[in-house]
Coordinates of C-alpha atoms and ligand atoms in Angstrom, one line a residue:
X13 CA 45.5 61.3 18.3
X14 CA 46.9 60.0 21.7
X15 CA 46.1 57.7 23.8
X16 CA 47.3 54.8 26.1
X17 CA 47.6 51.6 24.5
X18 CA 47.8 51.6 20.7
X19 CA 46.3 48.5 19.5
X20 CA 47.4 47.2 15.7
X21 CA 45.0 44.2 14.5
X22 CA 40.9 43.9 15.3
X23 CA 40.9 40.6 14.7
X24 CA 39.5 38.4 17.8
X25 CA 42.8 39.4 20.0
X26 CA 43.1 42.9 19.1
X27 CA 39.1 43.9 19.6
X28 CA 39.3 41.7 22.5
X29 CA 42.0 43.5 24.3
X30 CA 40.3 46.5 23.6
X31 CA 37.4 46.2 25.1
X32 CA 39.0 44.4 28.7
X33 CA 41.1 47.7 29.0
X34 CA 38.1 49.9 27.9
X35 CA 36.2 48.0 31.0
X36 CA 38.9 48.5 33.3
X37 CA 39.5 52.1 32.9
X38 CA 41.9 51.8 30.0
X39 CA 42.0 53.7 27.1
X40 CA 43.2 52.3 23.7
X41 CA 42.7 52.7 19.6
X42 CA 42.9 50.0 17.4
X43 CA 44.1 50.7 14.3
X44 CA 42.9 47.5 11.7
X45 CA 43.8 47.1 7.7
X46 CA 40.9 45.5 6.7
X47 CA 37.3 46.3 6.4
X48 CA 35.1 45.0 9.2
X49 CA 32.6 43.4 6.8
X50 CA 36.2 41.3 5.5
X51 CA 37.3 40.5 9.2
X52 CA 33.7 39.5 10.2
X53 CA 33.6 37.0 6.9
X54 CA 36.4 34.8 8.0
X55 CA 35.8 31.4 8.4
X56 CA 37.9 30.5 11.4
X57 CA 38.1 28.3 14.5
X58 CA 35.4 26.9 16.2
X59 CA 36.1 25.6 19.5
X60 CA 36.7 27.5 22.6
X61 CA 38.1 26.6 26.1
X62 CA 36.6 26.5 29.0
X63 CA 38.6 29.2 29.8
X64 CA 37.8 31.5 27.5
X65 CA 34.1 30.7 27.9
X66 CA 34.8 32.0 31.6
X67 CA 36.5 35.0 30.2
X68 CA 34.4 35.8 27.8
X69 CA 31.1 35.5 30.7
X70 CA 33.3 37.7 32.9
X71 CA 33.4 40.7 30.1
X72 CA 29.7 40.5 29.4
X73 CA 29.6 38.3 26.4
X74 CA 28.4 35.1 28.0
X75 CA 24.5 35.6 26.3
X76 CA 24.8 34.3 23.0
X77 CA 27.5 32.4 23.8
X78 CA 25.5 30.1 25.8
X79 CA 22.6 30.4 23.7
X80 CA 23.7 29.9 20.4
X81 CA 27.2 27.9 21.5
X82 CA 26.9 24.0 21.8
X83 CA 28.6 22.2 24.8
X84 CA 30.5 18.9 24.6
X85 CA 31.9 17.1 27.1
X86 CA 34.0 14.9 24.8
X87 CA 35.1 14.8 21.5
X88 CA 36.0 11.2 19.7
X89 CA 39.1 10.0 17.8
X90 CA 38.4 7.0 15.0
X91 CA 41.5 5.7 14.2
X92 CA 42.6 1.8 12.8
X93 CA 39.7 1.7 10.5
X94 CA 36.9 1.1 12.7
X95 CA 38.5 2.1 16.5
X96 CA 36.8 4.7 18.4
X97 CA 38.1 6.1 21.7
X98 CA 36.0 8.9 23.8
X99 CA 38.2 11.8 25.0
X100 CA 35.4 12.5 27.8
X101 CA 36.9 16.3 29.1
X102 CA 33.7 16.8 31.4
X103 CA 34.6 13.1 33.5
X104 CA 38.3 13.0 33.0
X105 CA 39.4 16.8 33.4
X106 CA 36.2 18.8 34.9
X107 CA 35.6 20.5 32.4
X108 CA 33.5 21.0 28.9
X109 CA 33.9 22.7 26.1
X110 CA 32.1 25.3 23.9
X111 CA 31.4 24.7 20.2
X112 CA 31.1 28.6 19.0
X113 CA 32.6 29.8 15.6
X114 CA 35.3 32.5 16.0
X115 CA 33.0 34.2 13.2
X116 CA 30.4 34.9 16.4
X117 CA 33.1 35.7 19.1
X118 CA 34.4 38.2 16.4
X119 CA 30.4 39.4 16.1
X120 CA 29.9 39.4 19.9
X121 CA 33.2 41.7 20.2
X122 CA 32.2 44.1 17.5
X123 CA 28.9 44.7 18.4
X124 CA 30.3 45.3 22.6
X125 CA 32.8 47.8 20.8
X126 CA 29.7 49.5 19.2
X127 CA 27.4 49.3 22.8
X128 CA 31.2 50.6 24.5
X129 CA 31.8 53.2 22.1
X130 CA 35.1 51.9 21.3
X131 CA 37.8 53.6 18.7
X132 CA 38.3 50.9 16.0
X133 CA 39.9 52.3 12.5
X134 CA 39.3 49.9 10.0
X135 CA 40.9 50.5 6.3
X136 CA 44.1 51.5 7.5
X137 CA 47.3 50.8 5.7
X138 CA 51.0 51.4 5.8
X139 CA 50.9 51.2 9.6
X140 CA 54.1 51.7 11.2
X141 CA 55.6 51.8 14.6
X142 CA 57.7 54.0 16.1
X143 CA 60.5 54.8 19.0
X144 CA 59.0 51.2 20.6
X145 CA 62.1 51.6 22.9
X146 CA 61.2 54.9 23.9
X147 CA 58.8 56.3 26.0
X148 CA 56.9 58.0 23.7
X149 CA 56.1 55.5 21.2
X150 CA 53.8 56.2 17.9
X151 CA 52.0 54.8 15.3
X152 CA 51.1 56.0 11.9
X153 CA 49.1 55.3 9.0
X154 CA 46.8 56.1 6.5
X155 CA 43.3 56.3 6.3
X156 CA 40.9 57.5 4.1
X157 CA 44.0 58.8 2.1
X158 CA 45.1 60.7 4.8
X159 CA 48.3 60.2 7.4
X160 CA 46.9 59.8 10.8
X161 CA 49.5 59.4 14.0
X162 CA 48.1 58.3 17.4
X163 CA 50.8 58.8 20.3
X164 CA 50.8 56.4 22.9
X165 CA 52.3 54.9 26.4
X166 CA 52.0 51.1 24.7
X167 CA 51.7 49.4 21.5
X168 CA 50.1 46.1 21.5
X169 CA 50.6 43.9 18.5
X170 CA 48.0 42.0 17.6
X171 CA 48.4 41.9 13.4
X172 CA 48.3 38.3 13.3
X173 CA 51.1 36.2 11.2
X174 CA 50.9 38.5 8.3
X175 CA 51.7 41.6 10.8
X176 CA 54.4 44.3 11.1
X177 CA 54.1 44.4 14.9
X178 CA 56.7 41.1 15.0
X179 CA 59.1 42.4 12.2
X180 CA 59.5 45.4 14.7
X181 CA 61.5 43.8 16.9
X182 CA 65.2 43.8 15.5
X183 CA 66.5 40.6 13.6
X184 CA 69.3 40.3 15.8
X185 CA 66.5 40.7 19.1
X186 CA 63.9 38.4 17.7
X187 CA 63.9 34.3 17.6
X188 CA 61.3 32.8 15.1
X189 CA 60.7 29.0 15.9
X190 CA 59.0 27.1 13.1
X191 CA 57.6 24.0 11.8
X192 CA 55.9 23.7 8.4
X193 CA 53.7 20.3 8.4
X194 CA 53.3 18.7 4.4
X195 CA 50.1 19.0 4.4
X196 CA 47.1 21.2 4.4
X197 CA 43.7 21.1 5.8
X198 CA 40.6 21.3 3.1
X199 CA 37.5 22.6 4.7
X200 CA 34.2 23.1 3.6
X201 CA 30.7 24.3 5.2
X202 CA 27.8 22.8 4.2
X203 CA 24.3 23.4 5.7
X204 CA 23.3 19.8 7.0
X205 CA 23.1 19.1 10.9
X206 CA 26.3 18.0 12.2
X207 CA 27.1 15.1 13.9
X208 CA 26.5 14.7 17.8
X209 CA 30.0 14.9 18.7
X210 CA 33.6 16.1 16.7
X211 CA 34.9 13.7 15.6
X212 CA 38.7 13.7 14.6
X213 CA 39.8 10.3 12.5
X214 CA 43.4 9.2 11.5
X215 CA 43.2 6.5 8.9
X216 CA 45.5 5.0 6.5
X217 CA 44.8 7.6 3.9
X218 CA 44.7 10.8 6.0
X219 CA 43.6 12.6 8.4
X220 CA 39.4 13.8 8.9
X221 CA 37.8 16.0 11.4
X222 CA 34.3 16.5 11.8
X223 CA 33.0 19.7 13.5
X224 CA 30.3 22.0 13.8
X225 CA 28.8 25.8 13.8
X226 CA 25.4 25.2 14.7
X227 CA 22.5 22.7 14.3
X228 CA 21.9 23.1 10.6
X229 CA 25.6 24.0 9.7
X230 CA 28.7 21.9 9.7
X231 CA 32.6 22.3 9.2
X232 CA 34.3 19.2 7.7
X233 CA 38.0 19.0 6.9
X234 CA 40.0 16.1 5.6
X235 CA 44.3 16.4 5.1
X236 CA 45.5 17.1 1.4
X237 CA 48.8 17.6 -0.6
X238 CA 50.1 21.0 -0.6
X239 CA 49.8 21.1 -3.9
X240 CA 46.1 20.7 -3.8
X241 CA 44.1 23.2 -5.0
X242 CA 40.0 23.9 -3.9
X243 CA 39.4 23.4 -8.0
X244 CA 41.3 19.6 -7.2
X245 CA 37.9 19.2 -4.9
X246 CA 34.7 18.5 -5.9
X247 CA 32.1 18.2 -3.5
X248 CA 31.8 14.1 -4.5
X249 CA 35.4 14.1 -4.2
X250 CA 35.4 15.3 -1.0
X251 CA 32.3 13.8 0.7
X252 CA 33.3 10.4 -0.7
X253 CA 37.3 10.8 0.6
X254 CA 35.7 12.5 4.2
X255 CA 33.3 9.1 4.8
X256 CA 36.1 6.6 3.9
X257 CA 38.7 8.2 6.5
X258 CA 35.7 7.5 9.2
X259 CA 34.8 4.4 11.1
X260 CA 31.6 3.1 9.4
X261 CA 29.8 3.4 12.2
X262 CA 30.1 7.3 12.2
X263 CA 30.6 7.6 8.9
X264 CA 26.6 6.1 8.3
X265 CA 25.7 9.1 10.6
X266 CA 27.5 12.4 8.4
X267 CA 24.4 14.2 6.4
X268 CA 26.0 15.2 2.6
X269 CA 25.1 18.2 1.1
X270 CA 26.4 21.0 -1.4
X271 CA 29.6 23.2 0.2
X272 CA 28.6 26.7 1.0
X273 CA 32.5 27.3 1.3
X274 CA 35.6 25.2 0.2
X275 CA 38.9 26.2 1.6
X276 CA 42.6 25.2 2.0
X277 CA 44.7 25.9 4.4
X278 CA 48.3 24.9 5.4
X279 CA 49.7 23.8 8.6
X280 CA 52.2 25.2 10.7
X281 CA 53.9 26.2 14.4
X282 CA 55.4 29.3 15.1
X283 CA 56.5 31.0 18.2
X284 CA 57.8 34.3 18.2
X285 CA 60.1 35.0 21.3
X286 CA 60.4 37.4 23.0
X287 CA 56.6 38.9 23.1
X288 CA 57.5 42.1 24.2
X289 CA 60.5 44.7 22.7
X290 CA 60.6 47.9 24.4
X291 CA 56.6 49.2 24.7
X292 CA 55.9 47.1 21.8
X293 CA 53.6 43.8 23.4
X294 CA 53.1 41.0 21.2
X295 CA 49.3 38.8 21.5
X296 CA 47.6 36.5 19.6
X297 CA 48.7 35.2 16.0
X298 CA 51.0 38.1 15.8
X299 CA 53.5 35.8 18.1
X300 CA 52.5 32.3 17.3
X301 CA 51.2 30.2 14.6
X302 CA 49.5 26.7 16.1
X303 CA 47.8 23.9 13.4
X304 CA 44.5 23.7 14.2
X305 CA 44.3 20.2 15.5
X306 CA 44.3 21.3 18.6
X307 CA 41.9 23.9 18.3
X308 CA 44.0 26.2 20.2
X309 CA 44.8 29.4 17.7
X310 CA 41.7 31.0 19.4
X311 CA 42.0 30.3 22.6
X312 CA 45.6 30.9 23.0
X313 CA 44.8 34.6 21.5
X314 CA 42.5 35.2 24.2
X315 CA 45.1 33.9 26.8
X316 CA 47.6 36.2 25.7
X317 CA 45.2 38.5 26.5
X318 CA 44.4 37.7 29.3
X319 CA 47.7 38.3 30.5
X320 CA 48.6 41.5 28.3
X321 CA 45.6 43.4 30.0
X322 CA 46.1 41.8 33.4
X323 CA 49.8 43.4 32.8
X324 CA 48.7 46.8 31.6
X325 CA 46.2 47.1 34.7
X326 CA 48.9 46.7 37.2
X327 CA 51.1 49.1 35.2
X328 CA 48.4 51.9 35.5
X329 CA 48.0 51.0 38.9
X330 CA 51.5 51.2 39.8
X331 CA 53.1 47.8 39.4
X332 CA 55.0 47.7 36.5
X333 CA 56.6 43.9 37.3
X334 CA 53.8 42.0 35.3
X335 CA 54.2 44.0 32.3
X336 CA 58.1 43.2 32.4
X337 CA 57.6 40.1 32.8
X338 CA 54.6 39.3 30.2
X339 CA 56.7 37.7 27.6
X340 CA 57.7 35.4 30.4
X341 CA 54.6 34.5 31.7
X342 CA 52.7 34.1 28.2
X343 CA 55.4 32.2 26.4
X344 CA 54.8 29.3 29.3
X345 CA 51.2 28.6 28.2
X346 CA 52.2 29.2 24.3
X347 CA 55.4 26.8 24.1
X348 CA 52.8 24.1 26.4
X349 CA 49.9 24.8 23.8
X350 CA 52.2 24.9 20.8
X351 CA 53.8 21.1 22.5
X352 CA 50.0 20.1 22.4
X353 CA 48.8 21.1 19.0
X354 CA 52.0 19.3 17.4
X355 CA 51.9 16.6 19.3
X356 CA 47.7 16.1 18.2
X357 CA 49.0 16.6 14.6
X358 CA 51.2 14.6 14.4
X359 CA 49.2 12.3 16.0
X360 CA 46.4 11.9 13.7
X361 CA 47.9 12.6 10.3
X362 CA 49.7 10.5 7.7
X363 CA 53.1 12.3 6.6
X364 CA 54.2 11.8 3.3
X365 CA 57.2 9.6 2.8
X366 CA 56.5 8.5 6.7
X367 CA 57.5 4.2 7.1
X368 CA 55.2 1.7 8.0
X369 CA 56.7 1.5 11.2
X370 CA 56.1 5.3 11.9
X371 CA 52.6 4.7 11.2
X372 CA 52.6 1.4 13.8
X373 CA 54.3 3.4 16.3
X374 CA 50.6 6.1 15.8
X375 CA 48.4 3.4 16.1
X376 CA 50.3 1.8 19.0
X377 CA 49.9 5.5 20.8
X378 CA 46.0 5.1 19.9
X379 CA 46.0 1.9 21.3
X380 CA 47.4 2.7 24.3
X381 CA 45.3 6.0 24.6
X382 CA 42.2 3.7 24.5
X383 CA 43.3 1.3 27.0
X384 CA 44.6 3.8 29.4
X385 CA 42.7 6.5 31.3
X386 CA 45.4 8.0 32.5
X387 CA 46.4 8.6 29.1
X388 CA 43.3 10.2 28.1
X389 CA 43.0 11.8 30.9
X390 CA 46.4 14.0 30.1
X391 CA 44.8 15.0 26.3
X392 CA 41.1 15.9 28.0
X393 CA 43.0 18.4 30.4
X394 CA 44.8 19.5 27.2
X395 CA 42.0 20.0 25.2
X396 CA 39.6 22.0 27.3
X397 CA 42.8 24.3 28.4
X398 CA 44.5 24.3 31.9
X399 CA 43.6 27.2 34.4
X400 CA 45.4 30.8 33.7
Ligands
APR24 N1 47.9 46.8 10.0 C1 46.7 46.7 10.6 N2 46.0 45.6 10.8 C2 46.6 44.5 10.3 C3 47.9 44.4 9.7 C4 48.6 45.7 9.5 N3 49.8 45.7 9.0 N4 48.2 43.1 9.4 C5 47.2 42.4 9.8 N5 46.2 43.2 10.3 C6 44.9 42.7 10.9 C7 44.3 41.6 10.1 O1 43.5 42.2 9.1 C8 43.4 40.9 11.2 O2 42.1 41.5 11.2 O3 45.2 42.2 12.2 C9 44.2 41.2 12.5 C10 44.8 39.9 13.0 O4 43.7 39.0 13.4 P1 44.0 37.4 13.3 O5 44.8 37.1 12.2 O6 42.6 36.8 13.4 O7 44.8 37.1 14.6 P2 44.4 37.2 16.2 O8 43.5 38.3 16.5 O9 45.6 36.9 16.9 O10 43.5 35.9 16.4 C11 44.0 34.6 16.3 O11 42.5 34.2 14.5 O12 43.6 33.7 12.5 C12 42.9 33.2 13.5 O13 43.6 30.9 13.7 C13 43.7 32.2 14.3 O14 42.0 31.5 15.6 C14 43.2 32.3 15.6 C15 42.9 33.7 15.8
PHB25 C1 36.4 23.8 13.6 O1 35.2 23.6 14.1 O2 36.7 24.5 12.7 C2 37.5 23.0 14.3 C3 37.2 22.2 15.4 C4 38.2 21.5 16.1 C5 39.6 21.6 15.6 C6 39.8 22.4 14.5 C7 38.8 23.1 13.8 O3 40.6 20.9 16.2

């Protein structure tokens, strides 16, 4: 097969870049391991910018966003027991954000591939990438038990952390910057209405986040041990340990019910640098790893993209300096989102081993964030993602 850009990964970065190229002239394939039924039953993020509400409207998938996606214009932080500061994004940075499960994004995005006719190969395996340096790159793999090769101009990487796209860039080319938190996030879904606003709670014996995925289903996570495992977690255990981490005032408010899904996950950063090796383009998970305090993983997937197909339009058109310089350009917003995610983490968590004094010095920061504007101001523009 040939074609332009060789895309590795559907997930929301890969199908996403897809379809901007498809709509601006572009061709691609995208070449996925996983069966779509598997990549649509993810339970993933759930909170997109501003900005990638805007760029999802300006693609044609604003419908269901807007109809089925819930807007906030703050989100609250309980903290000191009973303390509860307002982060209000739509007074303090302009801006709102959308409540809308990366589950739907991933549904909108496959079912525009279907209406676009795009060329998605799901069930691949043993992808591998070829002459990246040159200007005939390749891919191949295997699909229905056959070798397949598609010959391209570009290969865009967009595997996600588990992907060969990063390990293709040489050792000796490639810097991997990390930081494993000691803790992991449990999660559960449970079909009661969530409440009115997220609400994110650090509290003497952990951190708590409460979100949502639509009126009658919500998405609740509280910090445990790494060594926690979802058998560790009844759904008592859980409910009881998610409404003591809560002011009482919100905590009276949570709805209990059984958990349609338990999961753990751990926390980490990772950057990836450089983004780009040859024709090989890096987007999306594939180059960075954030914790999900920030609820950025999604939304700094779509940036990337953003850039990547802003790159490859000028490159078809002629101007090859944006594509030199994507790595560039996209690392700026990943290292600043990467900042902001740690920063909210470590924030709003209790690390093991940590002193009292460390945990004085949080609560002196959530003090001071509740006394000062200026200083809320700085996390709403944060949060709801600065301009492109
Ligand atoms: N060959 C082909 N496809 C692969 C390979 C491979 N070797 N390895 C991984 N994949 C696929 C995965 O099955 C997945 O569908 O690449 C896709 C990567 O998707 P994501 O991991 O979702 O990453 P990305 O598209 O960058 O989206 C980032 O997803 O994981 C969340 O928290 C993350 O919200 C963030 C978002
Ligand atoms: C979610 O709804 O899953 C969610 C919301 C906000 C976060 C992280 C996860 O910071």
């Amino acid at each position: 097969m040939k074609t332009q850009v060789a895309i590795i990964g559907a997930g929301p970065a890969g199908a996403l870049l897809s379809l901007i190229l498809h709509q601006r002239g572009i061709e691609s394939i995208v070449i996925e391991r996983q069966s779509k039924p598997y990549v649509l039953d993810r339970i993933r993020a759930g909170v997109l910018e501003w900005t990638s509400v805007e760029l999802l409207e300006s693609i044609g998938l604003g419908e269901r966003l807007h109809a089925e996606g819930h807007r906030h214009d703050q989100v609250k932080i309980g903290w000191g027991g009973n303390e509860i500061l307002d982060i209000e994004f739509q007074k303090l940075a302009g801006k709102p954000m959308m409540a809308y499960g990366q589950t739907k994004v991933q549904e909108d995005l496959y079912a525009a591939a279907e209406r676009e006719n795009l060329n998605i190969i799901f069930e691949s395996s043993d992808v591998e990438l070829h002459d990246i340096t040159t200007d005939s790159p390749y891919v191949t793999f295997t699909t229905n038990g056959e070798t397949q090769r598609v010959d391209c101009d570009f290969i865009a990487g967009c595997d996600g952390q588990h992907g060969v796209s990063r390990k293709a860039i040489p050792d000796n080319k490639r810097t991997e910057f990390e930081r494993a938190y000691p803790f992991g996030w449990l999660g559960i879904l449970s079909e009661t209405p969530p409440l009115p606003h997220l609400l994110y709670a650090n509290n003497e014996k952990g951190f708590a986040l409460c979100s949502e995925r639509n009126p009658m289903l919500s998405r609740y996570y509280v910090q445990c041990s790494l060594d926690d495992t979802v058998d560790d977690w009844s759904d008592d255990r859980f409910w009881t340990e998610l409404l003591a981490r809560l002011p009482e005032s919100q905590a009276e408010l949570v709805v209990t019910g059984p958990s349609i899904e338990k999961s753990i996950a751990p926390l980490r950063s990772e950057v990836i640098e450089p983004m780009q090796y040859g024709n090989l383009f890096l987007a999306g998970d594939a180059a960075h790893i954030v914790p999900p305090t920030g609820a950025k993983g999604l939304n700094l997937a779509i940036a990337d993209v953003h850039y990547l197909s802003e790159a490859f339009v000028a490159r078809y058109a002629g101007e090859p300096a944006k594509l030199a310089a994507y790595s560039e350009t996209a690392l700026k917003r990943v290292w600043s989102t990467v900042r902001f995610s740690w920063w909210m983490t470590v924030l709003l968590h209790r690390f093991p081993g940590e002193s009292s004094f460390d945990q004085r010095m949080r609560e002196e920061d959530l003090a001071y964030l509740t006394r000062s504007e200026s200083a809320r101001r700085s996390i709403a523009e944060q949060y709801v993602g600065l301009d492109y």
